[in-house]
Coordinates of C-alpha atoms in Angstrom, one line a residue:
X1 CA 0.0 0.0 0.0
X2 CA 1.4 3.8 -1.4
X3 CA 1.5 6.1 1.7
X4 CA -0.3 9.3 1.8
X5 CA 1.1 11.7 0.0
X6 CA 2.3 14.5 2.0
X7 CA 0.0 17.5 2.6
X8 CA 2.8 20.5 2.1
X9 CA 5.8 20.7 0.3
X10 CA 9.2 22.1 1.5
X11 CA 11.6 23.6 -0.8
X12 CA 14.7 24.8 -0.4
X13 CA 16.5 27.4 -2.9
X14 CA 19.5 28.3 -1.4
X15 CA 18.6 30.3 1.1
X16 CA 15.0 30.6 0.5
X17 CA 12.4 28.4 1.9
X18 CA 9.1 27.8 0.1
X19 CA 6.3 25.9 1.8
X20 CA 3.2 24.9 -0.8
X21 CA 0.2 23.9 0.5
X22 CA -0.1 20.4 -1.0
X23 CA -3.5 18.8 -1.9
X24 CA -4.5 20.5 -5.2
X25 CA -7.4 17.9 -5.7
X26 CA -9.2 19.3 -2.3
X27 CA -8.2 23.2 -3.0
X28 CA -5.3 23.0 -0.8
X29 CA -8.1 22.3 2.3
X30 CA -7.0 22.5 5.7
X31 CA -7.0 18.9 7.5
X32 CA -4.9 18.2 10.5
X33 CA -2.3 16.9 8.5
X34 CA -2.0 19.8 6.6
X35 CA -2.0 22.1 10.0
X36 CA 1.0 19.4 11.6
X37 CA 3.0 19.9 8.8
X38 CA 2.4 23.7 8.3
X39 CA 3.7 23.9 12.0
X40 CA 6.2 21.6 11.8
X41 CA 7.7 23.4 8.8
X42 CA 7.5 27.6 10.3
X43 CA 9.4 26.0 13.2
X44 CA 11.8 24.2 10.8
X45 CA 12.3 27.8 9.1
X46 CA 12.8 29.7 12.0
X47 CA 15.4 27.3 13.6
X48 CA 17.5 26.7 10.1
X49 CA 19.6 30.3 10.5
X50 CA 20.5 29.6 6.7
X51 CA 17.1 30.1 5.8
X52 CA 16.8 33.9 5.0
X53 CA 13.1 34.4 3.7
X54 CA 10.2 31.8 3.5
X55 CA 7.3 32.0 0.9
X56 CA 4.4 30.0 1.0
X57 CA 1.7 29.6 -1.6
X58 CA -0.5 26.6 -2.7
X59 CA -0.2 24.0 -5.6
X60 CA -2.6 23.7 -8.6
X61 CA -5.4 26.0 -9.3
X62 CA -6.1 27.4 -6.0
X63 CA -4.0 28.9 -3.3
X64 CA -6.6 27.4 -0.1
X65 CA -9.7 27.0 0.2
X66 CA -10.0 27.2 3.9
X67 CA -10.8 23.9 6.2
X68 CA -11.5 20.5 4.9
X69 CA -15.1 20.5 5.0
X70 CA -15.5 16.7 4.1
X71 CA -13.1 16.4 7.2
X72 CA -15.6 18.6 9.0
X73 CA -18.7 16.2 8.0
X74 CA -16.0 13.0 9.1
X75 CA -16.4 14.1 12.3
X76 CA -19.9 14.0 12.7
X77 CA -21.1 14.6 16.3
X78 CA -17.4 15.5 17.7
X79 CA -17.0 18.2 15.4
X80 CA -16.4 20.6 18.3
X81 CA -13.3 18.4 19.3
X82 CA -12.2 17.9 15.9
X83 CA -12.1 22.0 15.8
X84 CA -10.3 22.6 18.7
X85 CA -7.9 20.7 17.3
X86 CA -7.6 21.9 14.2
X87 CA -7.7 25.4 14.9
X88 CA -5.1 25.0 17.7
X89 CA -2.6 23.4 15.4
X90 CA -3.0 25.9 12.5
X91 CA -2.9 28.7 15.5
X92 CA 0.4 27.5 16.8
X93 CA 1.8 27.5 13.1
X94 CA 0.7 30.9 12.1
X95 CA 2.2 32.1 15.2
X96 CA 5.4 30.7 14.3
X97 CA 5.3 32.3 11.2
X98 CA 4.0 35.4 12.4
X99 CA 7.1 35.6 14.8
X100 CA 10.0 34.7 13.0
X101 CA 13.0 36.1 12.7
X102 CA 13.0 36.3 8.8
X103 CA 10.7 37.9 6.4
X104 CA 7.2 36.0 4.6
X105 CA 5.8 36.0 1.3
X106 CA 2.9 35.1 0.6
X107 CA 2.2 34.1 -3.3
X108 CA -1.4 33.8 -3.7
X109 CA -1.7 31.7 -7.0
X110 CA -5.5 31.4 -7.4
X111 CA -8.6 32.3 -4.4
X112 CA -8.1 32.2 -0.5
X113 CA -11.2 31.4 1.4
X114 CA -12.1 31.0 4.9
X115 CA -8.5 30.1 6.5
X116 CA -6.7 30.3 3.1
X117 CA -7.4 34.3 3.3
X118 CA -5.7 34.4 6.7
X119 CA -3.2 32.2 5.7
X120 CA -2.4 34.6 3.0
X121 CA -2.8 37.9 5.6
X122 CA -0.1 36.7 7.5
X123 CA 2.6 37.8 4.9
X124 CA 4.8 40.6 5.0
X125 CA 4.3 41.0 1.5
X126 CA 1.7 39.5 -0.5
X127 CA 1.4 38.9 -4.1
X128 CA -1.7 37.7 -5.7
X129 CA -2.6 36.4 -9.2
X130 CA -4.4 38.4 -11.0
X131 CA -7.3 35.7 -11.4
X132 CA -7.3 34.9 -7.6
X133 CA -9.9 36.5 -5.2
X134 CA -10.3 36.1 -0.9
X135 CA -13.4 35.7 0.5
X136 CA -14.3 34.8 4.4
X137 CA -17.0 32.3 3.7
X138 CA -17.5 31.1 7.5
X139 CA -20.6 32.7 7.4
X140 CA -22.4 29.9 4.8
X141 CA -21.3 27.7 7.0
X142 CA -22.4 28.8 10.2
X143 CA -18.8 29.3 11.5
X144 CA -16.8 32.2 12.8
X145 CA -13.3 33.4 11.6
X146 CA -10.4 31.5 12.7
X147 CA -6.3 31.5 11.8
X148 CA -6.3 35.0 13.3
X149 CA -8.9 36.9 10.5
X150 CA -10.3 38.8 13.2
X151 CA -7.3 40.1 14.2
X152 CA -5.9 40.6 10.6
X153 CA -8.5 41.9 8.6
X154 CA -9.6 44.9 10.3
X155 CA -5.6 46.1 11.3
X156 CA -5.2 45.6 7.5
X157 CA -8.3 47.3 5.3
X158 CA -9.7 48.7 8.8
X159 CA -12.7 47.7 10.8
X160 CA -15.9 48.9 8.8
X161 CA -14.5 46.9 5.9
X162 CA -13.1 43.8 8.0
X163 CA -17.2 43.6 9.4
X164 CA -18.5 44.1 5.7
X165 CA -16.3 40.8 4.0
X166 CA -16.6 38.7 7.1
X167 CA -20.3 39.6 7.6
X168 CA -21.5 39.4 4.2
X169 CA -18.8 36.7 2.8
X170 CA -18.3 38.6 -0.8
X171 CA -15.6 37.7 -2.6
X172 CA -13.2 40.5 -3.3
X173 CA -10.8 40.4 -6.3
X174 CA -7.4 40.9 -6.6
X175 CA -7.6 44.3 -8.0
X176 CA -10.2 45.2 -5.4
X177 CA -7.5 43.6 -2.5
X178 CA -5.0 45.7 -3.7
X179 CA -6.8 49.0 -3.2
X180 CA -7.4 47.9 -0.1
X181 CA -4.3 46.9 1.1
X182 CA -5.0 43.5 1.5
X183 CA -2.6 42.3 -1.3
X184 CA 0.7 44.2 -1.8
X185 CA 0.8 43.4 -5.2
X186 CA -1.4 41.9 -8.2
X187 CA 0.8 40.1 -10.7
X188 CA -0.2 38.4 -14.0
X189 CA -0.4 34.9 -13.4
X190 CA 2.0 33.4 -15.8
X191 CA 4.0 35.9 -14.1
X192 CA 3.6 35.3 -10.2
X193 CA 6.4 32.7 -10.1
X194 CA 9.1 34.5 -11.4
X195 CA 8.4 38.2 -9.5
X196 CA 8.2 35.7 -6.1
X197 CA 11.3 35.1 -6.8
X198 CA 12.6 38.5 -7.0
X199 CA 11.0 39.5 -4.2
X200 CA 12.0 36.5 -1.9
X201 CA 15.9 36.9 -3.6
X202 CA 15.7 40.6 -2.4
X203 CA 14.9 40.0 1.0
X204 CA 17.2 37.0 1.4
X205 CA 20.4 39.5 1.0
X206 CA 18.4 42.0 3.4
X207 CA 19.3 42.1 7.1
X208 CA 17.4 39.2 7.9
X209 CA 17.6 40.0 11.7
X210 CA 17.2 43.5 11.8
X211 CA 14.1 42.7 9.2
X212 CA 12.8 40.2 12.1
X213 CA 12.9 42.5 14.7
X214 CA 11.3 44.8 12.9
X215 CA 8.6 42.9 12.2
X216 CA 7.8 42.2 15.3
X217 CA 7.5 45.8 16.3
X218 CA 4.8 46.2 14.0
X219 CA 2.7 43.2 15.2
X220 CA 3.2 43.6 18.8
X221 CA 2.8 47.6 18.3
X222 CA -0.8 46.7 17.5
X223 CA -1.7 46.0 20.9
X224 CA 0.6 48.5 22.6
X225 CA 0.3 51.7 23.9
X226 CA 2.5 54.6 22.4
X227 CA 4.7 54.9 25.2
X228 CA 5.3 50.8 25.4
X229 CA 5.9 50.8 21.9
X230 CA 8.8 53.9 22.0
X231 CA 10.2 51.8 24.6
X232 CA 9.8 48.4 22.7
X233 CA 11.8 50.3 19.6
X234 CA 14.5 51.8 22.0
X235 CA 15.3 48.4 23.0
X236 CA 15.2 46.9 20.0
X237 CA 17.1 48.9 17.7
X238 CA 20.2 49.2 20.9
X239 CA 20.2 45.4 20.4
X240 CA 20.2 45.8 16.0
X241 CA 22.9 48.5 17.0
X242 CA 25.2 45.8 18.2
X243 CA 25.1 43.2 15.8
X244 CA 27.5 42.7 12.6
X245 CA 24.3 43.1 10.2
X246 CA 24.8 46.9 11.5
X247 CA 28.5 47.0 11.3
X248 CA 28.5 45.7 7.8
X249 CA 25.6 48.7 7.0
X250 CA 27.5 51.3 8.1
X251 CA 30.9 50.1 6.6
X252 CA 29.3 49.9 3.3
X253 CA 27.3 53.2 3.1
X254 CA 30.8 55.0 4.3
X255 CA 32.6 52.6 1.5
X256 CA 29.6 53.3 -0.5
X257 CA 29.5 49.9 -1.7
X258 CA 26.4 47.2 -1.6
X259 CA 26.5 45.7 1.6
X260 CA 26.7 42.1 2.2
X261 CA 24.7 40.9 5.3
X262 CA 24.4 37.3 4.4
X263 CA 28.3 37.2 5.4
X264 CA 27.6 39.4 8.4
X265 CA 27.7 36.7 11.2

C-alpha cells in the first residue's frame, strides 16, 4: 500500500524556503495533516539560521480553500473536538510564522477562502494572481473566523471593511484587495512565479535579523500603547545596533559599496 502523500511541500533554494500547500485535488483544504506539517515546517524555518526568507503559496489552481469541509462532515457529532484541534494546530503554526525572525511572502496563486485568506494575511508581503480573489466564507457555513482573521482583517483594510467581508462573505478580487491593502501586489499569473522570486531573492540578501525584529514591532505595536511601543523600539534597535548586520551597513554606506549581510555573522 502507497503512503499518503504529504500535505505540504518544502523547498529549499539556497537560502529561501518555500512551503506549498499540497492537496491540489481538495483546494489546498486544511485537514490536521495539513495544520501538523504547516507547523512543523514555520518552526523548521525559524530554527535553520541559513534560511533567510520563507514563501508560502498553494499548488494547482487554488491557493486554499479554507478547512477541509468533508473532514468537518467525518467528524460528525465531535466536530467541536475535531475543531479545537484543528484550529489549535494551525494557531500555533501561524504564530510561528508570524514571529519569525526572517521575512514571509505570501504568493497567492489562485482564491483564498475562509482560513486560506488568513493564511495569506499573515505575509509581510503578499502577491496575488491576478485571477485569484479572498473571501471569508465562515458565514455559509455557520462558523466564525479562525487563523487569526479577526485580528488581521480589520488592522489591515480597517474595521468597517473587516465587518462588511466577514459579515456578508463577498468575494473581493485581486484588483479590489490591492486597493485595499490586503494584497501588496497583483501580478499576472504566468507571471507570479518568477516576480516571487525577485522579491523572496531581495529579502534573502536583506538584514534578515534587523528585518525580524522589525517585524515584530509592528505586530506587537498593534496592541501597545504609544509609550510601550517607543520603549519596545529603544530596546530593539540598541540590540540591532550591536550586531554585525549593522557594522556591515555602516561600513558599506561610508565605502559606499552594496552591503553584504548574508556574510555578516
Amino acid at each position: 500500500m502507497s503512503a499518503e502523500p504529504a500535505a505540504l511541500k518544502f523547498e529549499r533554494n539556497g537560502s529561501i524556503a518555500r512551503l506549498v500547500l499540497d492537496r491540489p485535488a481538495a483546494g489546498n483544504a486544511i485537514d490536521l495533516d495539513m495544520a501538523a506539517a504547516l507547523l512543523d515546517a514555520a518552526q523548521r524555518c525559524e530554527a535553520d539560521a541559513s534560511i533567510r526568507c520563507v514563501m508560502l503559496t498553494g499548488a494547482g489552481r487554488m491557493f486554499c480553500a479554507g478547512g477541509d469541509i468533508t473532514a468537518f462532515s467525518a467528524a460528525g457529532e465531535a466536530i467541536p473536538e475535531f475543531l479545537r484541534e484543528l484550529a489549535t494546530t494551525l494557531h500555533e503554526a501561524l504564530m510561528q510564522l508570524a514571529r519569525m525572525r526572517k521575512p514571509l511572502i505570501t504568493v497567492v496563486n489562485g482564491p483564498a477562502a475562509g482560513a486560506g485568506l488568513s493564511l495569506a494575511l499573515i505575509g509581510d508581503l503578499v502577491l496575488a494572481a491576478r485571477s485569484a480573489h479572498f473571501s471569508a466564507a465562515y458565514g455559509s457555513l455557520g462558523l466564525t473566523p479562525d487563523g487569526g482573521m479577526s485580528w488581521w482583517l480589520p488592522r489591515v483594510v480597517g474595521l468597517r471593511r473587516a465587518q462588511e467581508i466577514i459579515l456578508t462573505g463577498r468575494r473581493v478580487g485581486a484588483e479590489e484587495a490591492a486597493a485595499l491593502g490586503l494584497a501588496t501586489l497583483v501580478v499576472d499569473d504566468a507571471a507570479l512565479a518568477e516576480q516571487a522570486q525577485a522579491y523572496a531573492q531581495r529579502l534573502a540578501q536583506a538584514p534578515t535579523a534587523a528585518i525580524g525584529a522589525a517585524r515584530r514591532l509592528l505586530i506587537e505595536g498593534a496592541t501597545r500603547s504609544l509609550g510601550d511601543q517607543l520603549d519596545a523600539e529603544v530596546e530593539s534597535i540598541v540590540t540591532a545596533g550591536a550586531s554585525a548586520e549593522c557594522r556591515e551597513g555602516v561600513a558599506a554606506f561610508l565605502q559606499k559599496r552594496k552591503p553584504d549581510f548574508i556574510g555578516s555573522r
